[in-house]
PDB file of C-alpha atoms in Angstrom:
ATOM      1  CA  MET A  18     184.207   9.397 129.476  1.00  0.00           C
ATOM      2  CA  SER A  19     183.194   8.266 132.906  1.00  0.00           C
ATOM      3  CA  GLU A  20     179.641   8.110 134.195  1.00  0.00           C
ATOM      4  CA  ASP A  21     180.348  10.929 136.624  1.00  0.00           C
ATOM      5  CA  SER A  22     181.602  13.138 133.861  1.00  0.00           C
ATOM      6  CA  SER A  23     178.532  12.460 131.755  1.00  0.00           C
ATOM      7  CA  GLY A  24     176.241  13.336 134.644  1.00  0.00           C
ATOM      8  CA  GLU A  25     178.066  16.567 135.318  1.00  0.00           C
ATOM      9  CA  GLU A  26     177.769  17.590 131.678  1.00  0.00           C
ATOM     10  CA  ALA A  27     174.033  16.874 131.749  1.00  0.00           C
ATOM     11  CA  ARG A  28     173.578  18.929 134.877  1.00  0.00           C
ATOM     12  CA  LYS A  29     175.433  21.849 133.251  1.00  0.00           C
ATOM     13  CA  THR A  30     173.212  21.605 130.201  1.00  0.00           C
ATOM     14  CA  VAL A  31     170.082  21.659 132.339  1.00  0.00           C
ATOM     15  CA  ARG A  32     171.348  24.627 134.322  1.00  0.00           C
ATOM     16  CA  GLY A  33     172.113  26.454 131.065  1.00  0.00           C
ATOM     17  CA  LEU A  34     168.657  25.790 129.740  1.00  0.00           C
ATOM     18  CA  LYS A  35     167.102  26.986 132.977  1.00  0.00           C
ATOM     19  CA  GLY A  36     169.204  30.164 132.879  1.00  0.00           C
ATOM     20  CA  THR A  37     168.204  30.872 129.282  1.00  0.00           C
ATOM     21  CA  THR A  38     164.571  30.198 130.074  1.00  0.00           C
ATOM     22  CA  GLY A  39     164.755  32.454 133.117  1.00  0.00           C
ATOM     23  CA  ARG A  40     166.309  35.254 131.189  1.00  0.00           C
ATOM     24  CA  TRP A  41     163.716  34.866 128.444  1.00  0.00           C
ATOM     25  CA  LEU A  42     160.897  34.905 130.978  1.00  0.00           C
ATOM     26  CA  ALA A  43     162.374  37.991 132.677  1.00  0.00           C
ATOM     27  CA  SER A  44     162.696  39.787 129.356  1.00  0.00           C
ATOM     28  CA  SER A  45     159.168  38.838 128.401  1.00  0.00           C
ATOM     29  CA  THR A  46     157.881  40.092 131.733  1.00  0.00           C
ATOM     30  CA  ILE A  47     159.656  43.424 131.331  1.00  0.00           C
ATOM     31  CA  ILE A  48     158.273  43.805 127.813  1.00  0.00           C
ATOM     32  CA  ALA A  49     154.770  42.936 128.979  1.00  0.00           C
ATOM     33  CA  VAL A  50     154.929  45.398 131.849  1.00  0.00           C
ATOM     34  CA  GLY A  51     156.253  48.040 129.476  1.00  0.00           C
ATOM     35  CA  LEU A  52     153.415  47.401 127.055  1.00  0.00           C
ATOM     36  CA  ILE A  53     150.871  47.621 129.858  1.00  0.00           C
ATOM     37  CA  LEU A  54     152.339  50.834 131.218  1.00  0.00           C
ATOM     38  CA  GLY A  55     152.609  52.224 127.706  1.00  0.00           C
ATOM     39  CA  GLY A  56     148.992  51.357 127.098  1.00  0.00           C
ATOM     40  CA  PHE A  57     147.941  53.142 130.258  1.00  0.00           C
ATOM     41  CA  ALA A  58     150.065  56.164 129.332  1.00  0.00           C
ATOM     42  CA  LEU A  59     148.654  56.208 125.812  1.00  0.00           C
ATOM     43  CA  GLY A  60     145.109  55.924 127.097  1.00  0.00           C
ATOM     44  CA  ASP A  61     145.686  58.659 129.663  1.00  0.00           C
ATOM     45  CA  GLY A  62     147.299  60.824 127.006  1.00  0.00           C
ATOM     46  CA  LEU A  63     144.326  60.349 124.711  1.00  0.00           C
ATOM     47  CA  LYS A  64     141.973  61.268 127.535  1.00  0.00           C
ATOM     48  CA  ARG A  65     144.010  64.393 128.251  1.00  0.00           C
ATOM     49  CA  ALA A  66     143.999  65.274 124.564  1.00  0.00           C
ATOM     50  CA  GLN A  67     140.258  64.823 124.437  1.00  0.00           C
ATOM     51  CA  ARG A  68     139.857  67.028 127.512  1.00  0.00           C
ATOM     52  CA  ALA A  69     142.168  69.621 125.954  1.00  0.00           C
ATOM     53  CA  ASP A  70     139.958  69.734 122.872  1.00  0.00           C
ATOM     54  CA  ARG A  71     136.870  70.481 124.937  1.00  0.00           C
ATOM     55  CA  ALA A  72     136.180  74.191 124.696  1.00  0.00           C
ATOM     56  CA  VAL A  73     133.293  76.614 124.564  1.00  0.00           C
ATOM     57  CA  THR A  74     133.086  79.812 122.523  1.00  0.00           C
ATOM     58  CA  VAL A  75     131.269  82.729 124.130  1.00  0.00           C
ATOM     59  CA  LYS A  76     130.915  86.461 123.598  1.00  0.00           C
ATOM     60  CA  GLY A  77     131.448  89.103 126.257  1.00  0.00           C
ATOM     61  CA  LEU A  78     129.916  92.570 126.212  1.00  0.00           C
ATOM     62  CA  ALA A  79     131.063  95.774 127.901  1.00  0.00           C
ATOM     63  CA  GLU A  80     129.306  99.139 127.663  1.00  0.00           C
ATOM     64  CA  GLN A  81     129.991 102.512 129.232  1.00  0.00           C
ATOM     65  CA  ASP A  82     128.160 105.822 129.044  1.00  0.00           C
ATOM     66  CA  VAL A  83     130.391 108.793 128.297  1.00  0.00           C
ATOM     67  CA  THR A  84     130.040 112.477 127.477  1.00  0.00           C
ATOM     68  CA  ALA A  85     131.704 113.930 124.400  1.00  0.00           C
ATOM     69  CA  ASP A  86     134.732 116.133 124.994  1.00  0.00           C
ATOM     70  CA  LEU A  87     134.814 117.896 121.621  1.00  0.00           C
ATOM     71  CA  ALA A  88     132.070 119.808 119.782  1.00  0.00           C
ATOM     72  CA  THR A  89     132.332 120.933 116.161  1.00  0.00           C
ATOM     73  CA  TRP A  90     129.689 123.022 114.446  1.00  0.00           C
ATOM     74  CA  THR A  91     130.107 123.647 110.738  1.00  0.00           C
ATOM     75  CA  ILE A  92     127.903 126.502 109.581  1.00  0.00           C
ATOM     76  CA  SER A  93     127.198 127.011 105.902  1.00  0.00           C
ATOM     77  CA  TYR A  94     125.391 130.082 104.500  1.00  0.00           C
ATOM     78  CA  SER A  95     125.201 131.911 101.186  1.00  0.00           C
ATOM     79  CA  ALA A  96     123.926 134.954  99.358  1.00  0.00           C
ATOM     80  CA  THR A  97     122.901 135.511  95.720  1.00  0.00           C
ATOM     81  CA  ALA A  98     122.925 138.867  93.924  1.00  0.00           C
ATOM     82  CA  PRO A  99     123.147 140.280  90.385  1.00  0.00           C
ATOM     83  CA  ASP A 100     126.743 141.266  91.042  1.00  0.00           C
ATOM     84  CA  LEU A 101     129.579 139.720  93.000  1.00  0.00           C
ATOM     85  CA  ALA A 102     130.188 142.714  95.263  1.00  0.00           C
ATOM     86  CA  THR A 103     126.610 142.722  96.556  1.00  0.00           C
ATOM     87  CA  ALA A 104     126.614 138.972  97.178  1.00  0.00           C
ATOM     88  CA  GLN A 105     129.934 139.203  98.988  1.00  0.00           C
ATOM     89  CA  ALA A 106     128.739 142.123 101.111  1.00  0.00           C
ATOM     90  CA  SER A 107     125.681 140.085 102.185  1.00  0.00           C
ATOM     91  CA  VAL A 108     127.854 137.130 103.167  1.00  0.00           C
ATOM     92  CA  ASP A 109     130.211 139.421 105.092  1.00  0.00           C
ATOM     93  CA  ARG A 110     127.241 140.789 107.032  1.00  0.00           C
ATOM     94  CA  ASP A 111     126.140 137.243 107.932  1.00  0.00           C
ATOM     95  CA  THR A 112     129.693 136.382 108.990  1.00  0.00           C
ATOM     96  CA  ALA A 113     129.728 139.357 111.354  1.00  0.00           C
ATOM     97  CA  GLN A 114     126.377 138.327 112.829  1.00  0.00           C
ATOM     98  CA  ILE A 115     127.592 134.763 113.384  1.00  0.00           C
ATOM     99  CA  ALA A 116     130.776 136.005 115.084  1.00  0.00           C
ATOM    100  CA  ALA A 117     128.714 138.288 117.341  1.00  0.00           C
ATOM    101  CA  PHE A 118     126.361 135.410 118.210  1.00  0.00           C
ATOM    102  CA  PHE A 119     129.169 133.178 119.445  1.00  0.00           C
ATOM    103  CA  ARG A 120     130.990 136.029 121.148  1.00  0.00           C
ATOM    104  CA  GLU A 121     127.867 136.885 123.142  1.00  0.00           C
ATOM    105  CA  LEU A 122     127.627 133.244 124.221  1.00  0.00           C
ATOM    106  CA  GLY A 123     131.115 133.466 125.698  1.00  0.00           C
ATOM    107  CA  PHE A 124     133.195 131.665 123.069  1.00  0.00           C
ATOM    108  CA  PRO A 125     136.724 132.984 122.453  1.00  0.00           C
ATOM    109  CA  ALA A 126     137.348 134.636 119.093  1.00  0.00           C
ATOM    110  CA  ASP A 127     139.633 131.828 117.872  1.00  0.00           C
ATOM    111  CA  ALA A 128     136.921 129.179 118.449  1.00  0.00           C
ATOM    112  CA  LEU A 129     135.322 130.259 115.140  1.00  0.00           C
ATOM    113  CA  GLN A 130     137.357 129.780 111.986  1.00  0.00           C
ATOM    114  CA  PRO A 131     136.538 130.120 108.248  1.00  0.00           C
ATOM    115  CA  THR A 132     136.784 126.763 106.515  1.00  0.00           C
ATOM    116  CA  GLY A 133     135.888 127.525 102.915  1.00  0.00           C
ATOM    117  CA  VAL A 134     134.311 129.869 100.385  1.00  0.00           C
ATOM    118  CA  ASN A 135     132.806 129.223  96.987  1.00  0.00           C
ATOM    119  CA  VAL A 136     131.648 131.592  94.229  1.00  0.00           C
ATOM    120  CA  ASN A 137     129.270 130.451  91.512  1.00  0.00           C
ATOM    121  CA  GLN A 138     128.093 132.428  88.487  1.00  0.00           C
ATOM    122  CA  THR A 139     124.884 131.483  86.656  1.00  0.00           C
ATOM    123  CA  LYS A 140     122.914 132.922  83.740  1.00  0.00           C
ATOM    124  CA  ASP A 141     119.132 132.618  83.359  1.00  0.00           C
ATOM    125  CA  ASN A 142     117.484 134.130  80.276  1.00  0.00           C
ATOM    126  CA  GLY A 143     120.513 136.311  79.842  1.00  0.00           C
ATOM    127  CA  ILE A 144     120.452 137.535  83.464  1.00  0.00           C
ATOM    128  CA  VAL A 145     123.682 136.911  85.313  1.00  0.00           C
ATOM    129  CA  SER A 146     123.717 136.217  89.045  1.00  0.00           C
ATOM    130  CA  PHE A 147     126.460 135.446  91.547  1.00  0.00           C
ATOM    131  CA  THR A 148     126.208 133.150  94.530  1.00  0.00           C
ATOM    132  CA  VAL A 149     128.798 133.325  97.308  1.00  0.00           C
ATOM    133  CA  ARG A 150     128.780 130.424  99.761  1.00  0.00           C
ATOM    134  CA  GLN A 151     130.735 130.668 103.007  1.00  0.00           C
ATOM    135  CA  ARG A 152     131.543 128.044 105.648  1.00  0.00           C
ATOM    136  CA  VAL A 153     132.802 128.649 109.168  1.00  0.00           C
ATOM    137  CA  SER A 154     133.487 126.120 111.881  1.00  0.00           C
ATOM    138  CA  LEU A 155     133.155 126.307 115.646  1.00  0.00           C
ATOM    139  CA  ARG A 156     135.477 123.969 117.531  1.00  0.00           C
ATOM    140  CA  THR A 157     135.312 123.794 121.315  1.00  0.00           C
ATOM    141  CA  THR A 158     135.788 121.501 124.285  1.00  0.00           C
ATOM    142  CA  ASP A 159     133.177 123.441 126.263  1.00  0.00           C
ATOM    143  CA  ILE A 160     130.328 120.996 125.721  1.00  0.00           C
ATOM    144  CA  LYS A 161     127.791 122.797 127.905  1.00  0.00           C
ATOM    145  CA  ARG A 162     128.362 126.055 126.072  1.00  0.00           C
ATOM    146  CA  ALA A 163     128.096 124.234 122.745  1.00  0.00           C
ATOM    147  CA  GLU A 164     124.738 122.735 123.759  1.00  0.00           C
ATOM    148  CA  ASN A 165     123.520 126.190 124.719  1.00  0.00           C
ATOM    149  CA  ALA A 166     124.548 127.534 121.319  1.00  0.00           C
ATOM    150  CA  VAL A 167     122.529 124.819 119.566  1.00  0.00           C
ATOM    151  CA  ARG A 168     119.480 125.583 121.693  1.00  0.00           C
ATOM    152  CA  ARG A 169     119.729 129.276 120.772  1.00  0.00           C
ATOM    153  CA  GLN A 170     120.577 128.844 117.102  1.00  0.00           C
ATOM    154  CA  PHE A 171     117.267 130.366 116.010  1.00  0.00           C
ATOM    155  CA  ASP A 172     118.734 133.673 117.192  1.00  0.00           C
ATOM    156  CA  LEU A 173     120.845 133.518 114.054  1.00  0.00           C
ATOM    157  CA  VAL A 174     117.686 133.392 111.955  1.00  0.00           C
ATOM    158  CA  ARG A 175     116.392 136.482 113.765  1.00  0.00           C
ATOM    159  CA  ARG A 176     119.639 138.183 112.820  1.00  0.00           C
ATOM    160  CA  GLY A 177     118.928 137.401 109.174  1.00  0.00           C
ATOM    161  CA  VAL A 178     121.346 134.473 108.809  1.00  0.00           C
ATOM    162  CA  ILE A 179     119.845 131.542 106.901  1.00  0.00           C
ATOM    163  CA  LEU A 180     121.733 128.345 107.651  1.00  0.00           C
ATOM    164  CA  GLU A 181     121.952 125.867 104.825  1.00  0.00           C
ATOM    165  CA  GLU A 182     121.221 122.167 105.103  1.00  0.00           C
ATOM    166  CA  GLY A 183     124.016 120.251 106.794  1.00  0.00           C
ATOM    167  CA  SER A 184     124.816 123.001 109.281  1.00  0.00           C
ATOM    168  CA  GLY A 185     124.776 120.948 112.476  1.00  0.00           C
ATOM    169  CA  MET A 186     126.703 120.344 115.676  1.00  0.00           C
ATOM    170  CA  ALA A 187     128.765 117.165 115.918  1.00  0.00           C
ATOM    171  CA  TYR A 188     130.001 115.855 119.257  1.00  0.00           C
ATOM    172  CA  THR A 189     133.048 113.602 119.523  1.00  0.00           C
ATOM    173  CA  PHE A 190     134.483 111.481 122.321  1.00  0.00           C
ATOM    174  CA  THR A 191     138.271 111.491 121.894  1.00  0.00           C
ATOM    175  CA  ARG A 192     139.469 109.582 124.977  1.00  0.00           C
ATOM    176  CA  LEU A 193     138.630 106.058 123.844  1.00  0.00           C
ATOM    177  CA  ASN A 194     142.153 104.767 124.488  1.00  0.00           C
ATOM    178  CA  ASP A 195     141.739 105.624 128.165  1.00  0.00           C
ATOM    179  CA  LEU A 196     138.744 103.274 128.373  1.00  0.00           C
ATOM    180  CA  LYS A 197     139.985 100.338 126.321  1.00  0.00           C
ATOM    181  CA  PRO A 198     141.927  98.349 128.976  1.00  0.00           C
ATOM    182  CA  ARG A 199     139.191  98.238 131.599  1.00  0.00           C
ATOM    183  CA  MET A 200     136.435  97.728 129.027  1.00  0.00           C
ATOM    184  CA  VAL A 201     138.264  94.739 127.518  1.00  0.00           C
ATOM    185  CA  ALA A 202     138.699  93.351 131.051  1.00  0.00           C
ATOM    186  CA  ALA A 203     134.987  93.847 131.730  1.00  0.00           C
ATOM    187  CA  ALA A 204     134.047  92.119 128.460  1.00  0.00           C
ATOM    188  CA  THR A 205     136.340  89.217 129.352  1.00  0.00           C
ATOM    189  CA  ARG A 206     134.666  88.830 132.763  1.00  0.00           C
ATOM    190  CA  ASP A 207     131.276  88.876 131.066  1.00  0.00           C
ATOM    191  CA  ALA A 208     132.413  86.168 128.646  1.00  0.00           C
ATOM    192  CA  ARG A 209     133.740  84.011 131.501  1.00  0.00           C
ATOM    193  CA  ALA A 210     130.428  84.327 133.345  1.00  0.00           C
ATOM    194  CA  ALA A 211     128.647  83.045 130.239  1.00  0.00           C
ATOM    195  CA  ALA A 212     131.136  80.194 129.903  1.00  0.00           C
ATOM    196  CA  GLU A 213     130.685  79.240 133.568  1.00  0.00           C
ATOM    197  CA  GLN A 214     126.934  79.039 133.110  1.00  0.00           C
ATOM    198  CA  PHE A 215     127.399  76.825 130.061  1.00  0.00           C
ATOM    199  CA  ALA A 216     129.885  74.629 131.943  1.00  0.00           C
ATOM    200  CA  LYS A 217     127.539  74.343 134.921  1.00  0.00           C
ATOM    201  CA  ASP A 218     124.723  73.178 132.671  1.00  0.00           C
ATOM    202  CA  SER A 219     126.976  70.573 131.061  1.00  0.00           C
ATOM    203  CA  GLY A 220     128.674  69.335 134.234  1.00  0.00           C
ATOM    204  CA  ALA A 221     132.100  70.771 133.455  1.00  0.00           C
ATOM    205  CA  GLU A 222     134.390  73.500 134.747  1.00  0.00           C
ATOM    206  CA  VAL A 223     135.864  76.489 132.947  1.00  0.00           C
ATOM    207  CA  GLY A 224     139.615  76.463 132.424  1.00  0.00           C
ATOM    208  CA  ALA A 225     142.050  78.888 130.866  1.00  0.00           C
ATOM    209  CA  ILE A 226     141.499  80.957 127.735  1.00  0.00           C
ATOM    210  CA  LYS A 227     142.221  79.036 124.542  1.00  0.00           C
ATOM    211  CA  ASN A 228     141.723  81.862 122.035  1.00  0.00           C
ATOM    212  CA  ALA A 229     140.451  85.425 122.277  1.00  0.00           C
ATOM    213  CA  ALA A 230     139.432  88.008 119.696  1.00  0.00           C
ATOM    214  CA  GLN A 231     138.639  91.609 120.555  1.00  0.00           C
ATOM    215  CA  GLY A 232     135.831  93.135 118.556  1.00  0.00           C
ATOM    216  CA  TYR A 233     135.616  96.705 117.312  1.00  0.00           C
ATOM    217  CA  PHE A 234     134.853  99.502 119.694  1.00  0.00           C
ATOM    218  CA  SER A 235     131.781 101.506 118.695  1.00  0.00           C
ATOM    219  CA  ILE A 236     130.669 104.921 119.934  1.00  0.00           C
ATOM    220  CA  GLU A 237     127.002 105.633 119.373  1.00  0.00           C
ATOM    221  CA  ALA A 238     124.302 107.919 120.676  1.00  0.00           C
ATOM    222  CA  ARG A 239     123.401 106.832 124.193  1.00  0.00           C
ATOM    223  CA  ASP A 240     119.650 107.171 123.628  1.00  0.00           C
ATOM    224  CA  GLY A 241     119.424 105.914 120.065  1.00  0.00           C
ATOM    225  CA  ASP A 242     119.743 107.680 116.731  1.00  0.00           C
ATOM    226  CA  SER A 243     119.665 111.432 117.169  1.00  0.00           C
ATOM    227  CA  GLY A 244     120.507 112.284 113.588  1.00  0.00           C
ATOM    228  CA  GLY A 245     118.249 114.312 111.408  1.00  0.00           C
ATOM    229  CA  GLY A 246     116.888 117.783 112.014  1.00  0.00           C
ATOM    230  CA  TRP A 247     118.461 121.088 111.335  1.00  0.00           C
ATOM    231  CA  GLY A 248     121.236 121.734 113.816  1.00  0.00           C
ATOM    232  CA  GLN A 249     120.441 118.495 115.677  1.00  0.00           C
ATOM    233  CA  SER A 250     122.875 116.176 113.962  1.00  0.00           C
ATOM    234  CA  ASP A 251     124.341 114.676 117.088  1.00  0.00           C
ATOM    235  CA  THR A 252     124.272 114.386 120.875  1.00  0.00           C
ATOM    236  CA  PRO A 253     127.086 114.722 123.423  1.00  0.00           C
ATOM    237  CA  TYR A 254     125.793 111.711 125.363  1.00  0.00           C
ATOM    238  CA  LYS A 255     127.411 108.589 123.984  1.00  0.00           C
ATOM    239  CA  LYS A 256     127.620 104.868 124.696  1.00  0.00           C
ATOM    240  CA  VAL A 257     130.925 103.078 124.117  1.00  0.00           C
ATOM    241  CA  ARG A 258     130.513  99.385 123.324  1.00  0.00           C
ATOM    242  CA  VAL A 259     132.836  96.442 122.686  1.00  0.00           C
ATOM    243  CA  VAL A 260     132.167  92.733 122.133  1.00  0.00           C
ATOM    244  CA  THR A 261     134.878  90.102 122.609  1.00  0.00           C
ATOM    245  CA  THR A 262     134.817  86.504 121.384  1.00  0.00           C
ATOM    246  CA  ILE A 263     136.656  84.059 123.658  1.00  0.00           C
ATOM    247  CA  ASP A 264     137.268  80.291 123.587  1.00  0.00           C
ATOM    248  CA  PHE A 265     137.576  78.779 127.081  1.00  0.00           C
ATOM    249  CA  TYR A 266     138.888  75.305 127.806  1.00  0.00           C
ATOM    250  CA  LEU A 267     136.486  73.006 129.646  1.00  0.00           C
ATOM    251  CA  LYS A 268     137.761  70.535 132.187  1.00  0.00           C
TER     252      LYS A 268
END
């Protein structure tokens, strides 16, 4: 082999080594850049995950005053006599007086309905007595008229009707479903306001809702407990209340 041929072979070998080295360096550079970019992406992803985990749990309250739209008055009365016929006649007289009372107050005849009767026989020292207990119920949507009836209930006593314990007016609000959407929205706004105050104090901002749980709706007396007294078992003036629990993202 000539000297020229040997030189050419050497030059080819050198060029081959340079090409291999270049390709290796290029591959290494690409891998390094990929690792760097991957590291940045991983770090940014971790930061985003940490931000996504930042949340605050708050409660929102919504209340609304309402007036009952249904009044129900269950009236219980009884009479005791040595014989059943006399006891029944006394109860019938009271029933007529009760019907007249409500008729004079302007209630329609079908507003008052019998809801039950009970007869009890007892014997004391050989003396037999009969007790007849009657229950009638007034059901009306005329709340003002119902309130007037409660205020004048002592007129029944003047007529000789003795109302038994538990004979009281109960007022009910039946249109809760009409209020639910806007009350839930109001409770949500209240919760967001609380979350925004928390975020402001901690140097963050409130994001979207993470989780939300609607509490139970409650309907209570507007001015506190009005239970108790004879014929004063309830009030038509109610307060509807709902509490929601919401998790907000912080960003």
